[in-house]
GROMACS .gro file of C-alpha atoms in nm:
model
  392
    1MET     CA    1  -1.391   0.546  -3.103
    2ALA     CA    2  -1.742   0.455  -3.214
    3GLY     CA    3  -1.811   0.353  -2.854
    4GLY     CA    4  -1.686   0.511  -2.536
    5VAL     CA    5  -1.347   0.677  -2.478
    6ARG     CA    6  -1.161   0.752  -2.156
    7LEU     CA    7  -1.078   1.118  -2.088
    8ILE     CA    8  -0.783   1.263  -1.902
    9PRO     CA    9  -0.866   1.490  -1.602
   10THR     CA   10  -0.880   1.856  -1.703
   11PHE     CA   11  -0.811   2.094  -1.410
   12VAL     CA   12  -0.863   2.469  -1.436
   13PRO     CA   13  -0.715   2.740  -1.212
   14ARG     CA   14  -0.894   3.065  -1.125
   15ARG     CA   15  -0.731   3.379  -0.991
   16PHE     CA   16  -1.022   3.468  -0.762
   17ALA     CA   17  -1.158   3.321  -0.437
   18SER     CA   18  -1.027   3.032  -0.224
   19PRO     CA   19  -1.021   2.667  -0.328
   20GLY     CA   20  -1.255   2.425  -0.152
   21LYS     CA   21  -1.000   2.139  -0.198
   22ARG     CA   22  -1.268   1.877  -0.261
   23LEU     CA   23  -1.163   1.791  -0.620
   24ARG     CA   24  -0.970   1.486  -0.495
   25LEU     CA   25  -0.652   1.649  -0.622
   26HIS     CA   26  -0.333   1.593  -0.422
   27PRO     CA   27  -0.280   1.878  -0.167
   28ASP     CA   28   0.058   1.963  -0.320
   29ASP     CA   29  -0.093   2.022  -0.665
   30TYR     CA   30  -0.350   2.296  -0.618
   31TYR     CA   31  -0.099   2.553  -0.749
   32ALA     CA   32   0.022   2.334  -1.040
   33PHE     CA   33  -0.019   2.631  -1.281
   34GLY     CA   34   0.186   2.860  -1.057
   35THR     CA   35   0.078   3.100  -0.783
   36ALA     CA   36   0.020   3.386  -1.032
   37ARG     CA   37  -0.262   3.182  -1.184
   38GLY     CA   38  -0.438   3.114  -0.857
   39ALA     CA   39  -0.532   2.776  -0.719
   40ILE     CA   40  -0.709   2.502  -0.913
   41LYS     CA   41  -1.077   2.533  -0.834
   42GLU     CA   42  -1.250   2.356  -1.121
   43ARG     CA   43  -1.240   2.030  -1.314
   44TRP     CA   44  -1.394   2.036  -1.662
   45PHE     CA   45  -1.564   1.743  -1.834
   46SER     CA   46  -1.634   1.670  -2.203
   47SER     CA   47  -1.508   2.014  -2.302
   48VAL     CA   48  -1.434   2.122  -2.658
   49ILE     CA   49  -1.380   2.488  -2.560
   50THR     CA   50  -1.104   2.677  -2.384
   51CYS     CA   51  -1.174   2.883  -2.072
   52MET     CA   52  -1.179   3.262  -2.063
   53ASN     CA   53  -0.894   3.287  -1.812
   54GLY     CA   54  -0.690   3.595  -1.901
   55GLU     CA   55  -0.372   3.654  -2.095
   56MET     CA   56  -0.173   3.400  -1.893
   57ALA     CA   57  -0.402   3.109  -1.982
   58LYS     CA   58  -0.251   2.819  -2.173
   59GLU     CA   59  -0.360   2.772  -2.530
   60ASP     CA   60  -0.547   2.449  -2.452
   61GLU     CA   61  -0.669   2.542  -2.106
   62GLY     CA   62  -1.006   2.379  -2.043
   63LEU     CA   63  -1.000   2.135  -2.335
   64SER     CA   64  -1.066   1.768  -2.266
   65TYR     CA   65  -0.819   1.510  -2.394
   66VAL     CA   66  -0.885   1.151  -2.501
   67SER     CA   67  -0.639   0.893  -2.360
   68TYR     CA   68  -0.548   0.598  -2.585
   69SER     CA   69  -0.279   0.423  -2.380
   70GLU     CA   70  -0.139   0.407  -2.027
   71ASP     CA   71   0.099   0.696  -2.107
   72PRO     CA   72  -0.047   1.046  -2.036
   73LYS     CA   73   0.144   1.178  -2.340
   74ASP     CA   74  -0.058   0.960  -2.575
   75ARG     CA   75  -0.359   1.181  -2.620
   76PHE     CA   76  -0.561   1.400  -2.855
   77THR     CA   77  -0.837   1.649  -2.779
   78LEU     CA   78  -1.203   1.556  -2.773
   79LYS     CA   79  -1.248   1.851  -3.004
   80GLU     CA   80  -1.018   1.695  -3.262
   81ALA     CA   81  -1.200   1.362  -3.232
   82ILE     CA   82  -1.537   1.529  -3.297
   83GLU     CA   83  -1.400   1.733  -3.590
   84LEU     CA   84  -1.274   1.407  -3.744
   85LEU     CA   85  -1.557   1.167  -3.666
   86GLN     CA   86  -1.847   1.418  -3.658
   87GLU     CA   87  -2.185   1.242  -3.651
   88GLU     CA   88  -2.018   0.906  -3.589
   89ILE     CA   89  -1.950   1.021  -3.233
   90ILE     CA   90  -2.209   1.289  -3.145
   91GLY     CA   91  -2.485   1.197  -3.390
   92LYS     CA   92  -2.630   1.361  -3.698
   93GLU     CA   93  -2.870   1.593  -3.515
   94LEU     CA   94  -2.606   1.769  -3.304
   95MET     CA   95  -2.360   1.782  -3.594
   96ASP     CA   96  -2.614   1.935  -3.831
   97GLN     CA   97  -2.740   2.192  -3.584
   98TYR     CA   98  -2.423   2.293  -3.399
   99GLY     CA   99  -2.127   2.148  -3.590
  100THR     CA  100  -1.978   2.029  -3.260
  101TRP     CA  101  -2.053   1.898  -2.911
  102PRO     CA  102  -2.247   2.203  -2.777
  103MET     CA  103  -2.208   2.168  -2.400
  104TYR     CA  104  -1.963   2.074  -2.127
  105SER     CA  105  -1.978   2.018  -1.755
  106LYS     CA  106  -1.755   2.088  -1.459
  107PHE     CA  107  -1.704   2.058  -1.088
  108PHE     CA  108  -1.654   2.401  -0.939
  109ASP     CA  109  -1.510   2.396  -0.592
  110TYR     CA  110  -1.482   2.717  -0.387
  111GLU     CA  111  -1.443   2.753  -0.011
  112THR     CA  112  -1.621   3.088  -0.021
  113PRO     CA  113  -1.927   3.189  -0.228
  114LEU     CA  114  -1.883   3.322  -0.577
  115PHE     CA  115  -1.975   3.680  -0.671
  116HIS     CA  116  -2.331   3.772  -0.777
  117HIS     CA  117  -2.306   3.755  -1.154
  118LEU     CA  118  -2.495   3.666  -1.467
  119HIS     CA  119  -2.419   3.487  -1.793
  120LEU     CA  120  -2.515   3.664  -2.109
  121SER     CA  121  -2.812   3.573  -2.326
  122PHE     CA  122  -2.734   3.446  -2.677
  123GLU     CA  123  -2.834   3.785  -2.822
  124ALA     CA  124  -2.612   3.986  -2.582
  125ALA     CA  125  -2.319   3.746  -2.614
  126ALA     CA  126  -2.334   3.763  -2.995
  127ARG     CA  127  -2.253   4.137  -2.976
  128VAL     CA  128  -1.908   4.046  -2.846
  129GLY     CA  129  -1.859   3.735  -3.056
  130ARG     CA  130  -1.951   3.480  -2.793
  131LEU     CA  131  -2.229   3.237  -2.707
  132GLY     CA  132  -2.489   3.268  -2.431
  133LYS     CA  133  -2.464   3.044  -2.132
  134PRO     CA  134  -2.753   2.856  -1.970
  135GLU     CA  135  -2.632   2.634  -1.687
  136ALA     CA  136  -2.752   2.401  -1.415
  137TYR     CA  137  -2.631   2.282  -1.074
  138TYR     CA  138  -2.638   1.955  -0.887
  139TYR     CA  139  -2.476   1.898  -0.547
  140PRO     CA  140  -2.326   1.547  -0.528
  141PRO     CA  141  -2.299   1.423  -0.167
  142GLN     CA  142  -1.994   1.211  -0.255
  143TYR     CA  143  -1.782   1.520  -0.325
  144ASN     CA  144  -1.909   1.731  -0.038
  145PRO     CA  145  -1.764   1.615   0.298
  146THR     CA  146  -1.753   1.981   0.403
  147GLU     CA  147  -1.984   2.271   0.320
  148GLY     CA  148  -1.737   2.559   0.294
  149LYS     CA  149  -1.788   2.907   0.436
  150PHE     CA  150  -2.135   2.996   0.297
  151PRO     CA  151  -2.353   2.705   0.178
  152HIS     CA  152  -2.625   2.931   0.037
  153THR     CA  153  -2.686   3.057  -0.317
  154TYR     CA  154  -2.837   3.393  -0.414
  155PHE     CA  155  -3.065   3.407  -0.718
  156GLY     CA  156  -3.196   3.719  -0.887
  157PHE     CA  157  -3.350   4.001  -0.688
  158ASN     CA  158  -3.639   4.051  -0.452
  159PRO     CA  159  -3.966   4.102  -0.649
  160ASP     CA  160  -4.004   4.462  -0.533
  161VAL     CA  161  -3.653   4.575  -0.641
  162THR     CA  162  -3.625   4.840  -0.914
  163LYS     CA  163  -3.364   4.879  -1.184
  164GLU     CA  164  -3.279   5.219  -1.035
  165GLU     CA  165  -3.191   5.056  -0.702
  166ILE     CA  166  -2.959   4.814  -0.879
  167LYS     CA  167  -2.797   5.099  -1.068
  168GLU     CA  168  -2.734   5.284  -0.740
  169HIS     CA  169  -2.546   4.981  -0.604
  170LEU     CA  170  -2.345   4.940  -0.927
  171GLN     CA  171  -2.245   5.309  -0.915
  172ARG     CA  172  -2.045   5.228  -0.600
  173TYR     CA  173  -1.845   4.954  -0.777
  174THR     CA  174  -1.510   5.133  -0.761
  175GLU     CA  175  -1.580   5.337  -0.446
  176GLY     CA  176  -1.663   5.080  -0.179
  177ASP     CA  177  -1.868   4.770  -0.108
  178GLY     CA  178  -2.158   4.769  -0.353
  179ARG     CA  179  -2.356   4.521  -0.137
  180ILE     CA  180  -2.566   4.412  -0.434
  181THR     CA  181  -2.687   4.100  -0.253
  182GLU     CA  182  -2.882   4.325  -0.014
  183LEU     CA  183  -3.136   4.329  -0.300
  184SER     CA  184  -3.135   3.952  -0.353
  185ARG     CA  185  -3.253   3.633  -0.182
  186ALA     CA  186  -3.053   3.331  -0.081
  187TYR     CA  187  -3.146   2.963  -0.050
  188ARG     CA  188  -2.960   2.708   0.164
  189ILE     CA  189  -2.811   2.439  -0.058
  190GLN     CA  190  -2.963   2.089  -0.027
  191LEU     CA  191  -2.726   1.806  -0.121
  192GLY     CA  192  -2.869   1.569  -0.381
  193THR     CA  193  -3.075   1.846  -0.544
  194GLY     CA  194  -3.004   2.126  -0.792
  195TRP     CA  195  -3.117   2.431  -0.989
  196TYR     CA  196  -3.148   2.548  -1.348
  197THR     CA  197  -3.014   2.899  -1.412
  198PRO     CA  198  -3.123   3.071  -1.736
  199PRO     CA  199  -2.901   3.327  -1.910
  200GLY     CA  200  -2.945   3.678  -1.776
  201VAL     CA  201  -3.024   3.570  -1.418
  202LEU     CA  202  -2.798   3.697  -1.137
  203HIS     CA  203  -2.666   3.421  -0.911
  204ALA     CA  204  -2.400   3.396  -0.640
  205PRO     CA  205  -2.327   3.021  -0.603
  206GLY     CA  206  -2.267   2.894  -0.252
  207SER     CA  207  -1.967   2.709  -0.116
  208TYR     CA  208  -2.052   2.342  -0.183
  209LEU     CA  209  -1.869   2.166  -0.465
  210THR     CA  210  -2.109   2.181  -0.755
  211TYR     CA  211  -2.161   1.963  -1.065
  212GLU     CA  212  -2.247   2.212  -1.339
  213PRO     CA  213  -2.362   2.110  -1.686
  214GLN     CA  214  -2.369   2.415  -1.913
  215TRP     CA  215  -2.357   2.549  -2.266
  216ASN     CA  216  -2.030   2.589  -2.457
  217SER     CA  217  -1.946   2.931  -2.322
  218ASP     CA  218  -1.749   3.106  -2.046
  219VAL     CA  219  -1.902   3.457  -2.045
  220ASN     CA  220  -1.992   3.664  -1.738
  221SER     CA  221  -2.089   4.004  -1.600
  222VAL     CA  222  -1.995   4.032  -1.233
  223TYR     CA  223  -2.231   4.265  -1.041
  224GLU     CA  224  -2.079   4.207  -0.694
  225ASN     CA  225  -1.746   4.386  -0.636
  226ILE     CA  226  -1.645   4.261  -0.287
  227VAL     CA  227  -1.698   3.904  -0.165
  228PHE     CA  228  -1.556   3.779   0.167
  229GLY     CA  229  -1.306   4.063   0.161
  230GLU     CA  230  -1.182   4.000  -0.196
  231VAL     CA  231  -1.213   4.302  -0.425
  232TYR     CA  232  -1.300   4.257  -0.795
  233PRO     CA  233  -1.213   4.515  -1.062
  234TYR     CA  234  -1.469   4.708  -1.268
  235GLU     CA  235  -1.349   4.520  -1.577
  236MET     CA  236  -1.519   4.205  -1.446
  237LEU     CA  237  -1.852   4.389  -1.463
  238VAL     CA  238  -1.806   4.498  -1.825
  239GLU     CA  239  -1.551   4.263  -1.984
  240ASN     CA  240  -1.821   4.119  -2.210
  241CYS     CA  241  -1.967   4.450  -2.316
  242PRO     CA  242  -1.886   4.627  -2.646
  243GLU     CA  243  -1.617   4.893  -2.594
  244GLU     CA  244  -1.865   5.175  -2.649
  245ASN     CA  245  -2.089   5.046  -2.367
  246LYS     CA  246  -1.832   4.977  -2.093
  247ALA     CA  247  -1.911   5.303  -1.912
  248ASP     CA  248  -2.286   5.266  -1.957
  249LEU     CA  249  -2.455   5.110  -1.652
  250ASP     CA  250  -2.790   5.114  -1.829
  251TYR     CA  251  -2.638   4.880  -2.088
  252VAL     CA  252  -2.501   4.656  -1.812
  253ILE     CA  253  -2.847   4.640  -1.653
  254SER     CA  254  -2.998   4.554  -1.991
  255LEU     CA  255  -2.802   4.226  -1.981
  256MET     CA  256  -3.046   4.101  -1.718
  257ASP     CA  257  -3.355   3.899  -1.802
  258TRP     CA  258  -3.560   4.127  -1.584
  259GLU     CA  259  -3.876   3.918  -1.540
  260LYS     CA  260  -3.682   3.607  -1.441
  261ASN     CA  261  -3.464   3.801  -1.192
  262ILE     CA  262  -3.767   3.932  -1.002
  263ASP     CA  263  -3.982   3.620  -1.042
  264PRO     CA  264  -4.169   3.582  -0.706
  265ASP     CA  265  -4.192   3.205  -0.769
  266TYR     CA  266  -3.828   3.158  -0.866
  267LYS     CA  267  -3.779   2.844  -0.659
  268ALA     CA  268  -4.095   2.684  -0.789
  269HIS     CA  269  -3.977   2.744  -1.149
  270TYR     CA  270  -3.606   2.661  -1.125
  271PHE     CA  271  -3.535   2.439  -0.825
  272ARG     CA  272  -3.475   2.079  -0.937
  273LYS     CA  273  -3.545   1.774  -0.719
  274PRO     CA  274  -3.427   1.448  -0.877
  275ILE     CA  275  -3.684   1.260  -1.082
  276VAL     CA  276  -3.650   0.883  -1.038
  277ILE     CA  277  -3.670   0.691  -1.366
  278CYS     CA  278  -3.611   0.344  -1.224
  279ASP     CA  279  -3.528   0.199  -0.883
  280ASP     CA  280  -3.491  -0.179  -0.868
  281GLU     CA  281  -3.266  -0.442  -0.714
  282ASP     CA  282  -2.988  -0.368  -0.966
  283HIS     CA  283  -2.980   0.006  -1.005
  284THR     CA  284  -3.134   0.351  -0.954
  285ASP     CA  285  -3.152   0.600  -1.240
  286LYS     CA  286  -3.251   0.964  -1.183
  287TRP     CA  287  -3.277   1.286  -1.383
  288VAL     CA  288  -3.096   1.559  -1.188
  289VAL     CA  289  -3.085   1.829  -1.462
  290TYR     CA  290  -3.395   1.872  -1.679
  291GLY     CA  291  -3.671   2.115  -1.776
  292ASN     CA  292  -3.478   2.338  -2.019
  293ASP     CA  293  -3.389   2.349  -2.391
  294TYR     CA  294  -3.012   2.305  -2.364
  295ILE     CA  295  -2.864   2.066  -2.110
  296ALA     CA  296  -2.958   1.760  -1.905
  297ALA     CA  297  -2.794   1.519  -1.661
  298LYS     CA  298  -2.860   1.189  -1.489
  299GLU     CA  299  -2.731   1.018  -1.177
  300LEU     CA  300  -2.687   0.645  -1.217
  301THR     CA  301  -2.636   0.419  -0.915
  302VAL     CA  302  -2.547   0.052  -0.967
  303LYS     CA  303  -2.591  -0.147  -0.649
  304PRO     CA  304  -2.314  -0.364  -0.498
  305GLY     CA  305  -2.236  -0.674  -0.700
  306ARG     CA  306  -2.488  -0.591  -0.971
  307SER     CA  307  -2.469  -0.529  -1.348
  308ILE     CA  308  -2.705  -0.334  -1.572
  309LEU     CA  309  -2.718  -0.260  -1.944
  310ILE     CA  310  -2.768   0.115  -1.961
  311GLN     CA  311  -2.919   0.267  -2.276
  312ASP     CA  312  -2.957   0.640  -2.341
  313ASP     CA  313  -3.106   0.838  -2.630
  314ALA     CA  314  -2.801   1.060  -2.702
  315ALA     CA  315  -2.426   1.096  -2.674
  316TYR     CA  316  -2.299   1.193  -2.327
  317GLY     CA  317  -2.003   1.258  -2.107
  318CYS     CA  318  -1.980   1.112  -1.756
  319ILE     CA  319  -1.786   1.120  -1.434
  320LEU     CA  320  -1.775   0.837  -1.177
  321VAL     CA  321  -1.809   0.981  -0.825
  322GLN     CA  322  -1.817   0.664  -0.613
  323GLY     CA  323  -1.720   0.300  -0.641
  324HIS     CA  324  -1.542   0.079  -0.894
  325GLY     CA  325  -1.621  -0.183  -1.157
  326THR     CA  326  -1.650  -0.188  -1.536
  327PHE     CA  327  -1.803   0.064  -1.775
  328GLY     CA  328  -1.838  -0.100  -2.114
  329SER     CA  329  -1.488  -0.232  -2.194
  330TYR     CA  330  -1.318  -0.011  -1.936
  331GLN     CA  331  -1.207  -0.082  -1.581
  332ALA     CA  332  -1.360   0.216  -1.402
  333GLU     CA  333  -1.308   0.363  -1.058
  334ALA     CA  334  -1.389   0.687  -0.879
  335ALA     CA  335  -1.085   0.906  -0.808
  336GLY     CA  336  -0.915   0.878  -0.471
  337THR     CA  337  -0.626   1.124  -0.477
  338LEU     CA  338  -0.513   1.244  -0.820
  339ARG     CA  339  -0.175   1.395  -0.897
  340PHE     CA  340  -0.186   1.674  -1.151
  341GLY     CA  341  -0.124   1.532  -1.500
  342GLN     CA  342  -0.188   1.168  -1.416
  343LEU     CA  343  -0.444   0.948  -1.586
  344SER     CA  344  -0.763   0.839  -1.413
  345ALA     CA  345  -1.038   0.584  -1.471
  346ASP     CA  346  -1.333   0.800  -1.371
  347GLU     CA  347  -1.423   1.007  -1.680
  348TYR     CA  348  -1.560   0.897  -2.019
  349PHE     CA  349  -1.738   1.017  -2.334
  350VAL     CA  350  -1.991   0.789  -2.502
  351SER     CA  351  -2.094   0.812  -2.867
  352GLU     CA  352  -2.457   0.835  -2.967
  353LYS     CA  353  -2.458   0.485  -3.120
  354ALA     CA  354  -2.298   0.328  -2.813
  355ALA     CA  355  -2.543   0.513  -2.586
  356ARG     CA  356  -2.840   0.380  -2.781
  357ASP     CA  357  -2.702   0.026  -2.810
  358GLY     CA  358  -2.626   0.031  -2.440
  359LEU     CA  359  -2.318  -0.015  -2.220
  360LEU     CA  360  -2.292  -0.280  -1.955
  361VAL     CA  361  -2.204  -0.127  -1.618
  362THR     CA  362  -2.087  -0.362  -1.340
  363ASN     CA  363  -2.028  -0.276  -0.978
  364ALA     CA  364  -1.735  -0.486  -0.856
  365SER     CA  365  -1.777  -0.388  -0.491
  366ARG     CA  366  -1.944  -0.616  -0.238
  367PHE     CA  367  -2.065  -0.324  -0.026
  368GLU     CA  368  -2.033   0.016  -0.194
  369PRO     CA  369  -2.260   0.158  -0.466
  370LEU     CA  370  -2.115   0.269  -0.800
  371VAL     CA  371  -2.241   0.620  -0.875
  372MET     CA  372  -2.199   0.804  -1.204
  373LEU     CA  373  -2.313   1.151  -1.324
  374LYS     CA  374  -2.392   1.179  -1.698
  375HIS     CA  375  -2.425   1.506  -1.892
  376PHE     CA  376  -2.620   1.544  -2.218
  377GLY     CA  377  -2.669   1.813  -2.480
  378PRO     CA  378  -3.011   1.936  -2.606
  379ASN     CA  379  -3.109   1.632  -2.814
  380ASN     CA  380  -3.202   1.368  -2.556
  381ARG     CA  381  -3.572   1.314  -2.623
  382GLU     CA  382  -3.625   1.142  -2.289
  383VAL     CA  383  -3.558   1.451  -2.073
  384PRO     CA  384  -3.861   1.549  -1.862
  385ASP     CA  385  -4.033   1.880  -1.939
  386GLN     CA  386  -4.113   1.931  -1.574
  387GLY     CA  387  -4.021   2.284  -1.462
  388ARG     CA  388  -3.955   2.405  -1.818
  389GLN     CA  389  -3.987   2.781  -1.865
  390GLU     CA  390  -3.943   2.975  -2.189
  391ASP     CA  391  -3.575   3.077  -2.187
  392ARG     CA  392  -3.485   3.140  -2.547
   0.00000   0.00000   0.00000
């Protein structure tokens, strides 16, 4: 356990929207939780939290499990492992400051765009006993053979929009189409790039499958009530408001980080092109999430027939998106078609010590690259500051 462990795929259903069906899950298994739960639209990585998924959610829904044999029943949660091993697995700094692994990542996979919504700041979330949620996006080409219905993402509002205009749209939430994105701006998604989204910023993610490192939270306020013909209830606007504020649209509007939402240079501040760390005959290493205080991610490519000792400054989780070979002591391979509940060899969690000592990664293919995405918490000292804005 002091090194790396293999994780079991964790799939999450959502009641809303249509599945993009790019998770490499068998076509028969998208309703493995039952039709009342909606289709599976997300896969969670390195998660020690459960998802906020309504009264029908399973007790462990969203938690990652460690696999210790070839039998899927031989497992324990990553949360249990961290509670037992503490700094031995995540390091002293994270354990002292947070008492746990403080982030997770996911693939979210929707055929249609998501609603225009925000995640609460740490201050606003604390009023309802939750954590704030900064998050970031990266669009892996390997998981995006199709672009879905609307490959554009809305962020914030036009710089000349007023709070009163937003309130007027929200007042129509239960009466008809609020059309809140009339006040926003959309950017066409570019594969192989990403964005950082601070808490309090409205965003309506587009229809590409997205790799999304984020803080340990699942807390929203949904400002858009009708998306591609699907109607969302008023409760989704106010479910994370104190009871006494659920009828108060001024309170709902106060959840926004106003200056960031109307930032005229939003793309310049929050769009993330990869930053290449190294590109040689053996491998290419890039930062794909950076420039914030909470989360980071890399994309590692090992070239055909090559091996490389990879060292990192902090513990991390990872998902193999292309190729096959070895990852430390494990035989590793990107998923082809997964049946719900089966084991895989594409997802791992690496302790801080093992990350710093280094793991040997070998690409066993003669022709195809081995590509891995790696998600970090806030303590990797090598993360570039480029693009960093004050978001506390």
